[in-house]
PDB file of C-alpha atoms in Angstrom:
ATOM      1  CA  MET A   1     -47.225  63.710 -15.816  1.00  0.00           C
ATOM      2  CA  SER A   2     -45.866  60.135 -16.981  1.00  0.00           C
ATOM      3  CA  ILE A   3     -42.643  58.531 -15.850  1.00  0.00           C
ATOM      4  CA  GLY A   4     -40.682  57.663 -19.470  1.00  0.00           C
ATOM      5  CA  ASN A   5     -39.563  54.103 -18.226  1.00  0.00           C
ATOM      6  CA  SER A   6     -42.856  53.642 -16.252  1.00  0.00           C
ATOM      7  CA  ASN A   7     -43.622  50.822 -19.245  1.00  0.00           C
ATOM      8  CA  PHE A   8     -40.814  48.610 -18.803  1.00  0.00           C
ATOM      9  CA  PRO A   9     -40.859  47.511 -14.743  1.00  0.00           C
ATOM     10  CA  GLU A  10     -37.665  46.048 -14.054  1.00  0.00           C
ATOM     11  CA  ASP A  11     -38.924  42.632 -13.125  1.00  0.00           C
ATOM     12  CA  GLU A  12     -39.473  42.319 -17.075  1.00  0.00           C
ATOM     13  CA  ARG A  13     -35.977  43.238 -18.001  1.00  0.00           C
ATOM     14  CA  PRO A  14     -34.125  40.705 -19.103  1.00  0.00           C
ATOM     15  CA  SER A  15     -31.661  39.351 -16.264  1.00  0.00           C
ATOM     16  CA  THR A  16     -27.768  39.392 -16.198  1.00  0.00           C
ATOM     17  CA  ASP A  17     -27.556  35.596 -15.018  1.00  0.00           C
ATOM     18  CA  ASP A  18     -29.989  34.386 -18.147  1.00  0.00           C
ATOM     19  CA  ARG A  19     -27.447  36.264 -20.520  1.00  0.00           C
ATOM     20  CA  SER A  20     -24.640  34.371 -18.541  1.00  0.00           C
ATOM     21  CA  GLU A  21     -26.274  30.860 -18.936  1.00  0.00           C
ATOM     22  CA  ASP A  22     -27.559  31.604 -22.274  1.00  0.00           C
ATOM     23  CA  ARG A  23     -23.679  32.306 -23.236  1.00  0.00           C
ATOM     24  CA  LEU A  24     -22.356  28.839 -21.498  1.00  0.00           C
ATOM     25  CA  VAL A  25     -24.720  26.840 -23.167  1.00  0.00           C
ATOM     26  CA  GLU A  26     -24.064  28.298 -26.874  1.00  0.00           C
ATOM     27  CA  ARG A  27     -20.116  27.852 -25.751  1.00  0.00           C
ATOM     28  CA  SER A  28     -20.777  24.051 -24.028  1.00  0.00           C
ATOM     29  CA  VAL A  29     -22.263  23.105 -27.543  1.00  0.00           C
ATOM     30  CA  ASP A  30     -19.806  24.404 -29.647  1.00  0.00           C
ATOM     31  CA  GLU A  31     -16.967  22.491 -27.847  1.00  0.00           C
ATOM     32  CA  PRO A  32     -16.984  18.617 -27.996  1.00  0.00           C
ATOM     33  CA  SER A  33     -17.564  16.886 -25.482  1.00  0.00           C
ATOM     34  CA  ILE A  34     -14.530  14.565 -23.618  1.00  0.00           C
ATOM     35  CA  GLY A  35     -15.582  11.552 -25.377  1.00  0.00           C
ATOM     36  CA  THR A  36     -15.626  12.665 -28.800  1.00  0.00           C
ATOM     37  CA  ALA A  37     -12.320  14.817 -28.687  1.00  0.00           C
ATOM     38  CA  LEU A  38     -10.773  11.964 -27.301  1.00  0.00           C
ATOM     39  CA  LYS A  39     -12.071   9.454 -29.997  1.00  0.00           C
ATOM     40  CA  LYS A  40     -11.210  12.542 -32.617  1.00  0.00           C
ATOM     41  CA  ALA A  41      -7.839  12.834 -31.258  1.00  0.00           C
ATOM     42  CA  ARG A  42      -7.185   8.703 -31.310  1.00  0.00           C
ATOM     43  CA  ILE A  43      -8.602   8.457 -35.262  1.00  0.00           C
ATOM     44  CA  ALA A  44      -6.145  11.445 -36.224  1.00  0.00           C
ATOM     45  CA  ALA A  45      -2.868   9.794 -34.505  1.00  0.00           C
ATOM     46  CA  GLY A  46      -3.943   6.495 -36.895  1.00  0.00           C
ATOM     47  CA  LEU A  47      -4.482   4.321 -33.260  1.00  0.00           C
ATOM     48  CA  THR A  48      -7.355   1.729 -32.945  1.00  0.00           C
ATOM     49  CA  VAL A  49      -8.741   1.043 -29.516  1.00  0.00           C
ATOM     50  CA  ASP A  50      -6.734  -1.986 -28.928  1.00  0.00           C
ATOM     51  CA  GLU A  51      -3.383  -0.022 -29.779  1.00  0.00           C
ATOM     52  CA  VAL A  52      -4.456   2.824 -27.159  1.00  0.00           C
ATOM     53  CA  SER A  53      -5.436   0.101 -24.661  1.00  0.00           C
ATOM     54  CA  SER A  54      -2.200  -2.073 -24.932  1.00  0.00           C
ATOM     55  CA  THR A  55      -0.284   1.238 -24.422  1.00  0.00           C
ATOM     56  CA  THR A  56      -2.303   3.061 -21.596  1.00  0.00           C
ATOM     57  CA  ARG A  57      -3.434  -0.481 -19.853  1.00  0.00           C
ATOM     58  CA  VAL A  58      -6.279   0.696 -19.772  1.00  0.00           C
ATOM     59  CA  ARG A  59      -9.100  -2.044 -20.585  1.00  0.00           C
ATOM     60  CA  ILE A  60     -10.726  -1.966 -24.000  1.00  0.00           C
ATOM     61  CA  PRO A  61     -14.054  -2.195 -22.730  1.00  0.00           C
ATOM     62  CA  ILE A  62     -13.584   1.209 -20.523  1.00  0.00           C
ATOM     63  CA  VAL A  63     -11.909   3.082 -23.368  1.00  0.00           C
ATOM     64  CA  HIS A  64     -15.010   2.171 -25.581  1.00  0.00           C
ATOM     65  CA  ALA A  65     -17.040   3.800 -22.929  1.00  0.00           C
ATOM     66  CA  ILE A  66     -15.142   7.058 -22.208  1.00  0.00           C
ATOM     67  CA  GLU A  67     -15.199   7.612 -25.737  1.00  0.00           C
ATOM     68  CA  GLU A  68     -19.048   7.407 -25.563  1.00  0.00           C
ATOM     69  CA  ASP A  69     -18.494   9.688 -22.539  1.00  0.00           C
ATOM     70  CA  ASP A  70     -19.689   7.022 -19.866  1.00  0.00           C
ATOM     71  CA  PHE A  71     -17.859   7.293 -17.161  1.00  0.00           C
ATOM     72  CA  THR A  72     -19.801   4.571 -14.656  1.00  0.00           C
ATOM     73  CA  ARG A  73     -17.592   1.672 -15.682  1.00  0.00           C
ATOM     74  CA  CYS A  74     -14.000   3.640 -14.411  1.00  0.00           C
ATOM     75  CA  GLY A  75     -15.065   2.960 -10.548  1.00  0.00           C
ATOM     76  CA  GLY A  76     -15.270   6.496  -9.414  1.00  0.00           C
ATOM     77  CA  ASP A  77     -14.101  10.236  -9.949  1.00  0.00           C
ATOM     78  CA  VAL A  78     -10.742   9.343  -9.073  1.00  0.00           C
ATOM     79  CA  TYR A  79     -10.018   6.544 -11.417  1.00  0.00           C
ATOM     80  CA  ALA A  80     -12.059   8.713 -14.091  1.00  0.00           C
ATOM     81  CA  ARG A  81      -9.900  11.709 -13.814  1.00  0.00           C
ATOM     82  CA  GLY A  82      -6.655   9.069 -14.224  1.00  0.00           C
ATOM     83  CA  HIS A  83      -8.425   7.524 -17.348  1.00  0.00           C
ATOM     84  CA  ILE A  84      -8.788  10.689 -18.734  1.00  0.00           C
ATOM     85  CA  ARG A  85      -5.131  12.072 -18.542  1.00  0.00           C
ATOM     86  CA  THR A  86      -3.973   8.840 -19.374  1.00  0.00           C
ATOM     87  CA  LEU A  87      -6.085   8.417 -22.481  1.00  0.00           C
ATOM     88  CA  ALA A  88      -5.206  11.839 -23.105  1.00  0.00           C
ATOM     89  CA  ARG A  89      -1.449  12.017 -23.132  1.00  0.00           C
ATOM     90  CA  ALA A  90      -1.676   8.562 -25.310  1.00  0.00           C
ATOM     91  CA  VAL A  91      -3.715  10.348 -28.358  1.00  0.00           C
ATOM     92  CA  ASN A  92      -1.148  14.068 -27.809  1.00  0.00           C
ATOM     93  CA  LEU A  93      -4.046  15.845 -26.161  1.00  0.00           C
ATOM     94  CA  ASP A  94      -3.369  18.134 -23.307  1.00  0.00           C
ATOM     95  CA  PRO A  95      -5.542  16.454 -20.320  1.00  0.00           C
ATOM     96  CA  ALA A  96      -5.883  19.469 -17.917  1.00  0.00           C
ATOM     97  CA  PRO A  97      -8.849  21.000 -20.205  1.00  0.00           C
ATOM     98  CA  LEU A  98     -10.461  17.836 -20.480  1.00  0.00           C
ATOM     99  CA  VAL A  99     -10.036  16.993 -16.828  1.00  0.00           C
ATOM    100  CA  GLU A 100     -11.552  20.360 -16.032  1.00  0.00           C
ATOM    101  CA  SER A 101     -14.560  19.913 -18.048  1.00  0.00           C
ATOM    102  CA  TYR A 102     -14.998  16.445 -16.157  1.00  0.00           C
ATOM    103  CA  ASP A 103     -15.013  18.397 -12.879  1.00  0.00           C
ATOM    104  CA  ALA A 104     -17.333  21.054 -13.965  1.00  0.00           C
ATOM    105  CA  ALA A 105     -20.421  18.274 -15.368  1.00  0.00           C
ATOM    106  CA  HIS A 106     -19.450  16.012 -12.185  1.00  0.00           C
ATOM    107  CA  GLY A 107     -19.606  18.708  -9.138  1.00  0.00           C
ATOM    108  CA  GLY A 108     -16.223  20.044  -9.198  1.00  0.00           C
ATOM    109  CA  ARG A 109     -13.387  18.598  -7.817  1.00  0.00           C
ATOM    110  CA  PRO A 110     -13.726  17.246  -4.034  1.00  0.00           C
ATOM    111  CA  ALA A 111     -11.174  18.565  -1.545  1.00  0.00           C
ATOM    112  CA  PRO A 112      -8.324  16.277  -0.715  1.00  0.00           C
ATOM    113  CA  THR A 113      -9.218  14.407   2.881  1.00  0.00           C
ATOM    114  CA  PRO A 114      -6.373  13.421   5.128  1.00  0.00           C
ATOM    115  CA  ALA A 115      -5.471   9.814   5.064  1.00  0.00           C
ATOM    116  CA  ALA A 116      -6.492   7.802   7.572  1.00  0.00           C
ATOM    117  CA  PRO A 117      -3.166   6.793  10.011  1.00  0.00           C
ATOM    118  CA  MET A 118      -1.465   3.055   9.596  1.00  0.00           C
ATOM    119  CA  PHE A 119      -0.694   1.354  12.383  1.00  0.00           C
ATOM    120  CA  ASP A 120       1.580  -1.598  12.681  1.00  0.00           C
ATOM    121  CA  ALA A 121       0.320  -4.880  14.007  1.00  0.00           C
ATOM    122  CA  GLU A 122       1.624  -5.312  17.737  1.00  0.00           C
ATOM    123  CA  ARG A 123       3.100  -8.073  18.922  1.00  0.00           C
ATOM    124  CA  ILE A 124       1.693 -10.401  21.450  1.00  0.00           C
ATOM    125  CA  ARG A 125       4.639 -10.117  24.265  1.00  0.00           C
ATOM    126  CA  PRO A 126       4.015 -13.091  26.780  1.00  0.00           C
ATOM    127  CA  GLU A 127       3.313 -12.024  30.261  1.00  0.00           C
ATOM    128  CA  ARG A 128       6.152 -12.828  32.784  1.00  0.00           C
ATOM    129  CA  GLN A 129       5.158 -15.160  35.224  1.00  0.00           C
ATOM    130  CA  ARG A 130       5.787 -14.482  39.072  1.00  0.00           C
ATOM    131  CA  PRO A 131       8.011 -17.118  41.000  1.00  0.00           C
ATOM    132  CA  ASN A 132       6.038 -19.507  43.364  1.00  0.00           C
ATOM    133  CA  TRP A 133       7.142 -18.617  46.550  1.00  0.00           C
ATOM    134  CA  THR A 134       4.857 -20.677  48.440  1.00  0.00           C
ATOM    135  CA  ALA A 135       6.069 -24.167  46.290  1.00  0.00           C
ATOM    136  CA  ALA A 136      10.137 -22.839  46.601  1.00  0.00           C
ATOM    137  CA  MET A 137       9.725 -22.544  50.492  1.00  0.00           C
ATOM    138  CA  VAL A 138       8.094 -26.299  50.940  1.00  0.00           C
ATOM    139  CA  ALA A 139      10.386 -27.611  48.508  1.00  0.00           C
ATOM    140  CA  ALA A 140      13.446 -25.707  50.987  1.00  0.00           C
ATOM    141  CA  ILE A 141      11.664 -27.418  53.926  1.00  0.00           C
ATOM    142  CA  VAL A 142      11.617 -30.961  52.629  1.00  0.00           C
ATOM    143  CA  ALA A 143      15.524 -30.448  51.627  1.00  0.00           C
ATOM    144  CA  VAL A 144      16.142 -29.705  54.859  1.00  0.00           C
ATOM    145  CA  ILE A 145      14.340 -32.269  56.719  1.00  0.00           C
ATOM    146  CA  GLY A 146      15.486 -34.991  54.272  1.00  0.00           C
ATOM    147  CA  PHE A 147      19.375 -33.894  54.840  1.00  0.00           C
ATOM    148  CA  VAL A 148      18.736 -33.749  58.807  1.00  0.00           C
ATOM    149  CA  GLY A 149      17.409 -37.325  58.470  1.00  0.00           C
ATOM    150  CA  PHE A 150      20.083 -38.531  56.305  1.00  0.00           C
ATOM    151  CA  THR A 151      22.669 -37.324  58.737  1.00  0.00           C
ATOM    152  CA  ALA A 152      21.416 -38.931  61.885  1.00  0.00           C
ATOM    153  CA  PHE A 153      21.175 -41.898  59.644  1.00  0.00           C
ATOM    154  CA  SER A 154      24.673 -41.910  59.023  1.00  0.00           C
ATOM    155  CA  GLY A 155      26.074 -41.082  61.933  1.00  0.00           C
ATOM    156  CA  GLY A 156      24.799 -43.881  63.457  1.00  0.00           C
ATOM    157  CA  ASP A 157      26.444 -46.758  61.063  1.00  0.00           C
ATOM    158  CA  ASP A 158      30.071 -44.790  61.841  1.00  0.00           C
ATOM    159  CA  LYS A 159      30.173 -47.519  64.978  1.00  0.00           C
ATOM    160  CA  ASP A 160      30.346 -49.796  62.809  1.00  0.00           C
ATOM    161  CA  LYS A 161      32.885 -48.833  59.890  1.00  0.00           C
ATOM    162  CA  ARG A 162      36.346 -50.688  60.270  1.00  0.00           C
ATOM    163  CA  PRO A 163      39.526 -48.522  61.224  1.00  0.00           C
ATOM    164  CA  VAL A 164      41.820 -47.498  58.371  1.00  0.00           C
ATOM    165  CA  ALA A 165      45.097 -49.524  58.339  1.00  0.00           C
ATOM    166  CA  GLU A 166      48.074 -47.515  59.339  1.00  0.00           C
ATOM    167  CA  GLY A 167      50.210 -46.310  56.684  1.00  0.00           C
ATOM    168  CA  SER A 168      47.656 -46.397  54.061  1.00  0.00           C
ATOM    169  CA  ALA A 169      46.932 -42.644  52.875  1.00  0.00           C
ATOM    170  CA  SER A 170      43.575 -42.171  52.678  1.00  0.00           C
ATOM    171  CA  PRO A 171      42.478 -41.024  48.892  1.00  0.00           C
ATOM    172  CA  LYS A 172      42.460 -37.060  48.718  1.00  0.00           C
ATOM    173  CA  PRO A 173      39.222 -35.828  47.192  1.00  0.00           C
ATOM    174  CA  ALA A 174      39.500 -34.670  43.597  1.00  0.00           C
ATOM    175  CA  PRO A 175      39.966 -30.770  43.219  1.00  0.00           C
ATOM    176  CA  LYS A 176      36.300 -29.004  42.030  1.00  0.00           C
ATOM    177  CA  GLN A 177      37.385 -28.059  38.427  1.00  0.00           C
ATOM    178  CA  THR A 178      35.285 -24.587  37.795  1.00  0.00           C
ATOM    179  CA  VAL A 179      33.714 -24.046  34.437  1.00  0.00           C
ATOM    180  CA  ALA A 180      33.807 -20.629  33.226  1.00  0.00           C
ATOM    181  CA  LYS A 181      30.620 -19.097  32.624  1.00  0.00           C
ATOM    182  CA  PRO A 182      29.853 -17.475  28.824  1.00  0.00           C
ATOM    183  CA  PRO A 183      29.651 -14.118  28.875  1.00  0.00           C
ATOM    184  CA  ALA A 184      25.742 -13.065  28.931  1.00  0.00           C
ATOM    185  CA  GLN A 185      24.441 -11.775  25.395  1.00  0.00           C
ATOM    186  CA  VAL A 186      22.653  -8.803  25.617  1.00  0.00           C
ATOM    187  CA  PRO A 187      19.494  -9.323  23.510  1.00  0.00           C
ATOM    188  CA  GLN A 188      19.372  -6.854  20.429  1.00  0.00           C
ATOM    189  CA  ALA A 189      16.408  -5.286  18.853  1.00  0.00           C
ATOM    190  CA  PRO A 190      14.963  -6.975  15.703  1.00  0.00           C
ATOM    191  CA  GLN A 191      15.708  -4.964  12.775  1.00  0.00           C
ATOM    192  CA  THR A 192      12.944  -4.168  10.280  1.00  0.00           C
ATOM    193  CA  PRO A 193      13.867  -6.419   6.601  1.00  0.00           C
ATOM    194  CA  LYS A 194      14.071  -3.917   4.053  1.00  0.00           C
ATOM    195  CA  PRO A 195      12.412  -5.541   0.682  1.00  0.00           C
ATOM    196  CA  SER A 196      15.163  -6.690  -1.664  1.00  0.00           C
ATOM    197  CA  ASP A 197      15.722  -7.948  -5.292  1.00  0.00           C
ATOM    198  CA  SER A 198      16.170 -11.708  -4.047  1.00  0.00           C
ATOM    199  CA  ALA A 199      13.063 -11.153  -1.250  1.00  0.00           C
ATOM    200  CA  ILE A 200      10.978 -10.124  -4.246  1.00  0.00           C
ATOM    201  CA  ALA A 201      12.530 -12.713  -6.981  1.00  0.00           C
ATOM    202  CA  ALA A 202      11.086 -15.375  -3.905  1.00  0.00           C
ATOM    203  CA  ALA A 203       7.415 -14.503  -4.629  1.00  0.00           C
ATOM    204  CA  PRO A 204       5.455 -17.485  -5.748  1.00  0.00           C
ATOM    205  CA  LYS A 205       5.024 -17.619  -9.987  1.00  0.00           C
ATOM    206  CA  ASP A 206       1.385 -18.464  -9.288  1.00  0.00           C
ATOM    207  CA  LEU A 207       0.380 -15.240  -8.035  1.00  0.00           C
ATOM    208  CA  VAL A 208       1.006 -11.637  -9.444  1.00  0.00           C
ATOM    209  CA  THR A 209       3.059  -9.910  -6.633  1.00  0.00           C
ATOM    210  CA  VAL A 210       3.312  -5.905  -6.660  1.00  0.00           C
ATOM    211  CA  VAL A 211       5.964  -4.228  -4.600  1.00  0.00           C
ATOM    212  CA  LEU A 212       5.663  -0.308  -4.121  1.00  0.00           C
ATOM    213  CA  THR A 213       8.226   1.568  -2.218  1.00  0.00           C
ATOM    214  CA  ALA A 214       8.118   5.800  -1.411  1.00  0.00           C
ATOM    215  CA  ASP A 215      11.443   6.300  -2.861  1.00  0.00           C
ATOM    216  CA  THR A 216      11.636  10.102  -3.002  1.00  0.00           C
ATOM    217  CA  GLY A 217       8.562  11.334  -1.042  1.00  0.00           C
ATOM    218  CA  LYS A 218       5.106  10.656  -0.171  1.00  0.00           C
ATOM    219  CA  SER A 219       2.458   9.490  -2.338  1.00  0.00           C
ATOM    220  CA  TRP A 220      -1.494   8.673  -2.060  1.00  0.00           C
ATOM    221  CA  ILE A 221      -1.805   4.732  -3.462  1.00  0.00           C
ATOM    222  CA  SER A 222      -5.294   2.442  -3.743  1.00  0.00           C
ATOM    223  CA  ALA A 223      -4.774  -1.272  -4.485  1.00  0.00           C
ATOM    224  CA  LYS A 224      -7.591  -3.465  -5.464  1.00  0.00           C
ATOM    225  CA  ASP A 225      -7.609  -7.280  -6.242  1.00  0.00           C
ATOM    226  CA  SER A 226      -8.926  -9.255  -9.598  1.00  0.00           C
ATOM    227  CA  THR A 227     -12.531  -8.723  -8.119  1.00  0.00           C
ATOM    228  CA  GLY A 228     -12.302  -5.254  -7.238  1.00  0.00           C
ATOM    229  CA  ARG A 229     -11.792  -5.671  -3.662  1.00  0.00           C
ATOM    230  CA  LEU A 230      -9.677  -2.843  -1.852  1.00  0.00           C
ATOM    231  CA  LEU A 231      -6.669  -3.892  -0.538  1.00  0.00           C
ATOM    232  CA  PHE A 232      -5.325  -0.472   0.420  1.00  0.00           C
ATOM    233  CA  ASP A 233      -6.268   3.557   0.188  1.00  0.00           C
ATOM    234  CA  GLY A 234      -4.290   5.543   2.266  1.00  0.00           C
ATOM    235  CA  THR A 235      -0.471   7.328   1.659  1.00  0.00           C
ATOM    236  CA  LEU A 236       2.961   5.862   1.647  1.00  0.00           C
ATOM    237  CA  VAL A 237       5.784   7.888   3.713  1.00  0.00           C
ATOM    238  CA  GLN A 238       8.929   7.914   2.183  1.00  0.00           C
ATOM    239  CA  GLY A 239      10.778   4.699   2.496  1.00  0.00           C
ATOM    240  CA  GLU A 240       7.843   2.908   3.545  1.00  0.00           C
ATOM    241  CA  SER A 241       6.567  -0.368   1.429  1.00  0.00           C
ATOM    242  CA  LYS A 242       3.624  -2.056   0.560  1.00  0.00           C
ATOM    243  CA  THR A 243       2.967  -5.671  -0.783  1.00  0.00           C
ATOM    244  CA  PHE A 244      -0.387  -6.753  -2.926  1.00  0.00           C
ATOM    245  CA  THR A 245      -0.760 -10.273  -4.033  1.00  0.00           C
ATOM    246  CA  ASP A 246      -3.663 -11.869  -6.152  1.00  0.00           C
ATOM    247  CA  LYS A 247      -4.187 -14.762  -8.425  1.00  0.00           C
ATOM    248  CA  GLU A 248      -5.009 -12.642 -11.514  1.00  0.00           C
ATOM    249  CA  SER A 249      -3.934  -9.191 -11.187  1.00  0.00           C
ATOM    250  CA  VAL A 250      -3.466  -6.100  -9.003  1.00  0.00           C
ATOM    251  CA  ASP A 251      -4.821  -2.483 -10.149  1.00  0.00           C
ATOM    252  CA  LEU A 252      -3.033   0.257  -8.761  1.00  0.00           C
ATOM    253  CA  VAL A 253      -3.915   4.193  -8.486  1.00  0.00           C
ATOM    254  CA  LEU A 254      -0.739   6.220  -7.981  1.00  0.00           C
ATOM    255  CA  GLY A 255      -1.216  10.128  -6.773  1.00  0.00           C
ATOM    256  CA  ASP A 256       2.238  10.732  -7.167  1.00  0.00           C
ATOM    257  CA  ALA A 257       3.948   8.055  -9.492  1.00  0.00           C
ATOM    258  CA  GLY A 258       7.526  10.180  -9.993  1.00  0.00           C
ATOM    259  CA  VAL A 259       7.979   9.198  -6.395  1.00  0.00           C
ATOM    260  CA  VAL A 260       7.344   5.698  -6.433  1.00  0.00           C
ATOM    261  CA  LYS A 261       9.898   2.527  -6.882  1.00  0.00           C
ATOM    262  CA  LEU A 262       7.600  -0.221  -8.599  1.00  0.00           C
ATOM    263  CA  PHE A 263       8.421  -3.999  -8.597  1.00  0.00           C
ATOM    264  CA  VAL A 264       6.442  -6.694 -10.536  1.00  0.00           C
ATOM    265  CA  ASN A 265       6.828 -10.200 -10.285  1.00  0.00           C
ATOM    266  CA  GLY A 266      10.356  -9.841  -9.009  1.00  0.00           C
ATOM    267  CA  LYS A 267      11.260  -7.255 -11.100  1.00  0.00           C
ATOM    268  CA  GLU A 268      11.615  -3.527 -11.126  1.00  0.00           C
ATOM    269  CA  ILE A 269       9.595  -1.458 -13.490  1.00  0.00           C
ATOM    270  CA  LYS A 270      11.194   1.645 -14.654  1.00  0.00           C
ATOM    271  CA  GLU A 271       8.662   4.052 -16.278  1.00  0.00           C
ATOM    272  CA  ASP A 272       9.125   7.531 -17.092  1.00  0.00           C
ATOM    273  CA  PHE A 273       6.685   9.009 -14.522  1.00  0.00           C
ATOM    274  CA  ARG A 274       6.994  12.583 -13.631  1.00  0.00           C
ATOM    275  CA  PRO A 275       6.635  13.876 -10.378  1.00  0.00           C
ATOM    276  CA  GLY A 276       2.713  14.922  -9.266  1.00  0.00           C
ATOM    277  CA  GLN A 277       1.783  12.350 -11.936  1.00  0.00           C
ATOM    278  CA  VAL A 278      -1.306  10.619 -11.428  1.00  0.00           C
ATOM    279  CA  GLU A 279      -1.050   7.146 -12.540  1.00  0.00           C
ATOM    280  CA  ARG A 280      -3.662   4.037 -12.703  1.00  0.00           C
ATOM    281  CA  LEU A 281      -1.834   0.895 -13.429  1.00  0.00           C
ATOM    282  CA  THR A 282      -2.894  -3.070 -14.099  1.00  0.00           C
ATOM    283  CA  TYR A 283      -0.438  -5.802 -13.404  1.00  0.00           C
ATOM    284  CA  THR A 284      -1.117  -9.850 -13.988  1.00  0.00           C
ATOM    285  CA  LYS A 285       1.142 -12.896 -13.560  1.00  0.00           C
ATOM    286  CA  GLU A 286       2.648 -12.277 -17.217  1.00  0.00           C
ATOM    287  CA  ASP A 287       4.127  -9.107 -16.311  1.00  0.00           C
ATOM    288  CA  PRO A 288       6.521  -7.255 -16.844  1.00  0.00           C
ATOM    289  CA  LEU A 289       6.099  -7.435 -20.448  1.00  0.00           C
ATOM    290  CA  LYS A 290       9.153  -8.581 -22.537  1.00  0.00           C
ATOM    291  CA  ASP A 291       9.332  -5.225 -24.233  1.00  0.00           C
ATOM    292  CA  GLN A 292       9.265  -3.218 -20.847  1.00  0.00           C
ATOM    293  CA  PRO A 293      12.220  -1.987 -19.263  1.00  0.00           C
ATOM    294  CA  GLN A 294      13.884  -3.904 -16.165  1.00  0.00           C
ATOM    295  CA  ALA A 295      15.698  -3.758 -13.533  1.00  0.00           C
ATOM    296  CA  GLY A 296      19.402  -5.119 -14.354  1.00  0.00           C
TER     297      GLY A 296
END
């Protein structure tokens, strides 16, 4: 007797994984790419690439590259995610699905790594010199020998001195005046100066100067100069400040822009950054712009 399902071995049946992969391929074909979605939204909003670049401070070549789904010019996954969020908001798109699509296509979002601890440079303290007791003893012996010799020499000359005439009062030595010593001053511990508007305004005008202060919390930040050299990559704790300068420009990535207070070339930059918002910014010697709100 033959079994009814003997002609259909299990290894010839279509697997569930193959059917799920086919559905994913069909869905990905139907959905537009990240660059296509951003470009269509920009055109629908009536904006040019130059206008989007001026609003978001993302360079024009990078905007063109992202709209063509080329993320190699972003400088890494962190910068690419920040560009996608910034451009999406500029063209009235929800950035979350686009970032999820980017993570899915680039191996997922990496787990955050703890920031390396920062250490302030230790001040070099001069070593205390021990007193040279040998030299002090030699000096004391020489002083005693000199005093004894002077006394012996002056005692022999007393015989040749003439007596003082009677009735003449010998002059009395003037009383010694004691000088009050000023009270010893207790050395005070040096205080760490806080950044102020006057100190920031004193920055050289031939350089771009950026001062970041973690005002209401801690935030991860990254800073590069105009050549792409990394100036800082770490976490600012609340109340801590960092200053960056360059001849041309300073590129910033703020992990939590809502807690950061920003000064550029002596002026406070007041942007409507929300807590937890990641921002990528670039400033030059001409910043801040005239139409940008500044601190009074």
